[in-house]
PDB file of C-alpha atoms in Angstrom:
ATOM      1  CA  GLN A 270       0.000   0.000   0.000  1.00 87.00           C
ATOM      2  CA  VAL A 271       1.085   3.538  -0.751  1.00 91.00           C
ATOM      3  CA  HIS A 272      -0.566   6.479   0.977  1.00 94.00           C
ATOM      4  CA  LEU A 273      -0.262   9.831  -0.789  1.00 96.00           C
ATOM      5  CA  VAL A 274      -1.040  13.242   0.656  1.00 96.00           C
ATOM      6  CA  GLU A 275      -0.952  16.367  -1.501  1.00 96.00           C
ATOM      7  CA  SER A 276      -0.512  19.901  -0.217  1.00 96.00           C
ATOM      8  CA  GLY A 277       0.256  23.360  -1.518  1.00 97.00           C
ATOM      9  CA  GLY A 278      -2.830  24.188  -3.519  1.00 96.00           C
ATOM     10  CA  GLY A 279      -4.622  27.483  -3.242  1.00 97.00           C
ATOM     11  CA  TRP A 280      -6.135  30.458  -4.956  1.00 97.00           C
ATOM     12  CA  VAL A 281      -3.751  32.703  -6.874  1.00 97.00           C
ATOM     13  CA  GLN A 282      -3.786  35.303  -9.600  1.00 97.00           C
ATOM     14  CA  ALA A 283      -2.478  34.576 -13.051  1.00 98.00           C
ATOM     15  CA  GLY A 284       1.253  34.852 -13.436  1.00 97.00           C
ATOM     16  CA  VAL A 285       2.269  33.809  -9.961  1.00 97.00           C
ATOM     17  CA  SER A 286       3.689  30.521  -8.739  1.00 97.00           C
ATOM     18  CA  LEU A 287       2.661  27.634  -6.520  1.00 98.00           C
ATOM     19  CA  ARG A 288       4.507  24.520  -5.417  1.00 98.00           C
ATOM     20  CA  LEU A 289       2.579  21.350  -4.818  1.00 98.00           C
ATOM     21  CA  SER A 290       3.960  18.607  -2.615  1.00 98.00           C
ATOM     22  CA  CYS A 291       3.057  14.941  -2.432  1.00 97.00           C
ATOM     23  CA  ALA A 292       4.244  12.975   0.577  1.00 94.00           C
ATOM     24  CA  ALA A 293       4.273   9.190   0.252  1.00 93.00           C
ATOM     25  CA  SER A 294       4.115   6.694   3.078  1.00 90.00           C
ATOM     26  CA  GLY A 295       3.835   2.942   3.264  1.00 88.00           C
ATOM     27  CA  ARG A 296       5.502   1.223   0.350  1.00 75.00           C
ATOM     28  CA  THR A 297       7.642   4.097  -0.873  1.00 67.00           C
ATOM     29  CA  VAL A 298       9.655   2.345  -3.555  1.00 73.00           C
ATOM     30  CA  THR A 299       7.715   3.261  -6.656  1.00 79.00           C
ATOM     31  CA  TYR A 300       8.780   3.326 -10.270  1.00 84.00           C
ATOM     32  CA  ALA A 301       7.163   6.633 -11.100  1.00 93.00           C
ATOM     33  CA  MET A 302       5.280   9.432  -9.430  1.00 95.00           C
ATOM     34  CA  GLY A 303       2.933  11.569 -11.427  1.00 97.00           C
ATOM     35  CA  TRP A 304       0.668  14.578 -11.264  1.00 98.00           C
ATOM     36  CA  PHE A 305      -2.735  14.702 -12.932  1.00 98.00           C
ATOM     37  CA  ARG A 306      -5.434  17.346 -12.852  1.00 98.00           C
ATOM     38  CA  GLN A 307      -9.157  17.452 -13.330  1.00 98.00           C
ATOM     39  CA  ALA A 308     -11.189  20.545 -14.057  1.00 97.00           C
ATOM     40  CA  PRO A 309     -14.965  20.635 -13.562  1.00 93.00           C
ATOM     41  CA  GLY A 310     -16.758  18.743 -16.312  1.00 95.00           C
ATOM     42  CA  LYS A 311     -13.522  17.446 -17.812  1.00 97.00           C
ATOM     43  CA  GLU A 312     -11.628  14.187 -17.686  1.00 97.00           C
ATOM     44  CA  ARG A 313      -8.580  13.726 -15.532  1.00 97.00           C
ATOM     45  CA  GLU A 314      -5.516  14.640 -17.562  1.00 98.00           C
ATOM     46  CA  PHE A 315      -1.816  13.966 -17.320  1.00 98.00           C
ATOM     47  CA  VAL A 316       0.357  16.862 -16.163  1.00 98.00           C
ATOM     48  CA  SER A 317       3.781  15.455 -15.375  1.00 98.00           C
ATOM     49  CA  THR A 318       5.644  12.388 -14.205  1.00 98.00           C
ATOM     50  CA  ILE A 319       9.053  11.510 -12.832  1.00 96.00           C
ATOM     51  CA  THR A 320      10.705   8.117 -12.653  1.00 93.00           C
ATOM     52  CA  ARG A 321      13.009   6.683 -10.010  1.00 88.00           C
ATOM     53  CA  SER A 322      15.927   7.676 -12.195  1.00 87.00           C
ATOM     54  CA  SER A 323      14.490  11.208 -12.379  1.00 91.00           C
ATOM     55  CA  ASP A 324      13.494  11.096 -16.015  1.00 94.00           C
ATOM     56  CA  SER A 325      10.578  13.475 -16.410  1.00 97.00           C
ATOM     57  CA  ASP A 326       7.761  14.137 -18.836  1.00 97.00           C
ATOM     58  CA  TYR A 327       5.199  16.929 -19.191  1.00 98.00           C
ATOM     59  CA  ARG A 328       2.067  17.687 -21.113  1.00 98.00           C
ATOM     60  CA  ASP A 329       2.729  20.247 -23.796  1.00 98.00           C
ATOM     61  CA  SER A 330       0.684  23.033 -22.228  1.00 98.00           C
ATOM     62  CA  VAL A 331       2.830  23.120 -19.075  1.00 98.00           C
ATOM     63  CA  LYS A 332       6.275  22.621 -20.594  1.00 98.00           C
ATOM     64  CA  GLY A 333       8.541  25.489 -19.616  1.00 97.00           C
ATOM     65  CA  ARG A 334       6.236  26.537 -16.771  1.00 98.00           C
ATOM     66  CA  PHE A 335       6.016  23.463 -14.526  1.00 98.00           C
ATOM     67  CA  THR A 336       8.896  21.505 -13.036  1.00 98.00           C
ATOM     68  CA  ILE A 337       8.588  18.139 -11.322  1.00 98.00           C
ATOM     69  CA  SER A 338      11.162  16.897  -8.845  1.00 97.00           C
ATOM     70  CA  ARG A 339      11.471  14.245  -6.176  1.00 93.00           C
ATOM     71  CA  ASP A 340      13.303  13.936  -2.882  1.00 91.00           C
ATOM     72  CA  ASN A 341      13.734  10.237  -2.323  1.00 85.00           C
ATOM     73  CA  ALA A 342      15.036  10.763   1.218  1.00 87.00           C
ATOM     74  CA  LYS A 343      11.783  12.494   2.138  1.00 88.00           C
ATOM     75  CA  ASN A 344       9.582  10.292  -0.070  1.00 88.00           C
ATOM     76  CA  THR A 345       8.156  13.467  -1.522  1.00 93.00           C
ATOM     77  CA  VAL A 346       7.441  14.667  -5.038  1.00 96.00           C
ATOM     78  CA  TYR A 347       7.049  18.319  -5.917  1.00 98.00           C
ATOM     79  CA  LEU A 348       5.413  20.191  -8.748  1.00 98.00           C
ATOM     80  CA  GLN A 349       6.685  23.731  -9.123  1.00 98.00           C
ATOM     81  CA  MET A 350       4.141  25.677 -11.144  1.00 98.00           C
ATOM     82  CA  ASP A 351       5.263  29.039 -12.494  1.00 98.00           C
ATOM     83  CA  ASN A 352       3.426  31.606 -14.587  1.00 98.00           C
ATOM     84  CA  LEU A 353       0.099  30.049 -13.739  1.00 98.00           C
ATOM     85  CA  LYS A 354      -2.794  30.590 -16.100  1.00 98.00           C
ATOM     86  CA  PRO A 355      -6.562  30.430 -15.521  1.00 97.00           C
ATOM     87  CA  GLU A 356      -6.675  27.250 -17.625  1.00 97.00           C
ATOM     88  CA  ASP A 357      -4.483  25.564 -14.992  1.00 98.00           C
ATOM     89  CA  THR A 358      -7.416  25.717 -12.577  1.00 98.00           C
ATOM     90  CA  ALA A 359      -8.226  22.172 -11.461  1.00 98.00           C
ATOM     91  CA  VAL A 360      -7.949  19.666  -8.690  1.00 98.00           C
ATOM     92  CA  TYR A 361      -4.411  18.301  -8.827  1.00 98.00           C
ATOM     93  CA  TYR A 362      -3.823  14.667  -7.936  1.00 98.00           C
ATOM     94  CA  CYS A 363      -0.620  12.891  -7.072  1.00 97.00           C
ATOM     95  CA  ALA A 364      -0.254   9.279  -8.202  1.00 97.00           C
ATOM     96  CA  ALA A 365       2.212   6.455  -7.697  1.00 95.00           C
ATOM     97  CA  SER A 366       3.027   3.683 -10.120  1.00 94.00           C
ATOM     98  CA  LEU A 367       4.396   0.271  -9.218  1.00 91.00           C
ATOM     99  CA  ARG A 368       4.838  -0.617 -12.870  1.00 90.00           C
ATOM    100  CA  ASN A 369       8.356  -1.146 -14.118  1.00 90.00           C
ATOM    101  CA  CYS A 370       8.024   0.475 -17.531  1.00 86.00           C
ATOM    102  CA  PRO A 371      10.958   0.867 -19.953  1.00 85.00           C
ATOM    103  CA  GLY A 372      10.502   4.564 -20.573  1.00 87.00           C
ATOM    104  CA  VAL A 373       9.079   7.696 -19.034  1.00 88.00           C
ATOM    105  CA  GLY A 374       6.523   7.856 -21.812  1.00 88.00           C
ATOM    106  CA  CYS A 375       4.810   4.806 -20.326  1.00 92.00           C
ATOM    107  CA  TYR A 376       3.449   6.838 -17.446  1.00 95.00           C
ATOM    108  CA  ARG A 377       1.093   9.288 -19.139  1.00 96.00           C
ATOM    109  CA  GLY A 378      -2.240   7.612 -18.478  1.00 95.00           C
ATOM    110  CA  PRO A 379      -4.307   7.267 -15.299  1.00 96.00           C
ATOM    111  CA  LEU A 380      -4.322   3.483 -15.709  1.00 96.00           C
ATOM    112  CA  ASP A 381      -0.527   3.471 -15.474  1.00 95.00           C
ATOM    113  CA  TYR A 382      -0.822   4.344 -11.779  1.00 96.00           C
ATOM    114  CA  ASP A 383      -1.793   2.239  -8.816  1.00 95.00           C
ATOM    115  CA  TYR A 384      -2.338   4.710  -5.981  1.00 96.00           C
ATOM    116  CA  TRP A 385      -3.830   8.168  -5.816  1.00 97.00           C
ATOM    117  CA  GLY A 386      -3.986  11.012  -3.360  1.00 97.00           C
ATOM    118  CA  GLN A 387      -7.139  12.906  -2.439  1.00 97.00           C
ATOM    119  CA  GLY A 388      -6.251  15.946  -4.522  1.00 97.00           C
ATOM    120  CA  THR A 389      -5.575  19.599  -3.858  1.00 97.00           C
ATOM    121  CA  GLN A 390      -7.460  22.477  -5.451  1.00 98.00           C
ATOM    122  CA  VAL A 391      -5.606  25.034  -7.541  1.00 98.00           C
ATOM    123  CA  THR A 392      -7.580  28.073  -8.651  1.00 98.00           C
ATOM    124  CA  VAL A 393      -6.020  30.703 -10.903  1.00 98.00           C
ATOM    125  CA  SER A 394      -7.906  33.915 -11.485  1.00 97.00           C
ATOM    126  CA  SER A 395      -7.301  36.267 -14.387  1.00 93.00           C
TER     127      SER A 395
END
């Protein structure tokens, strides 16, 4: 079992930054940790992922603005979100994958993950 707890969400104005954190407990050896988001009325979508070897991947709309990182000693994954836009408004979910996949591109879908956090709301106003 892996227990994930997200923090760091909030309400901000466009252009500012937020850093989300995801603390893992339980079985903390995972192959990849990812961030997804879900806006009202929309499907959950991939945002970013990072593997144990720190290979990372991003959806196109956040490339250059978001940075994912992990601190294995603290069992924590971070998502630094800069230059936030109103279209980034969503509930952000942390996820953990126990799948040993050959490449970072294998971790872009919700079904590639085994455990999920409860989510943290990010609201960006214009």
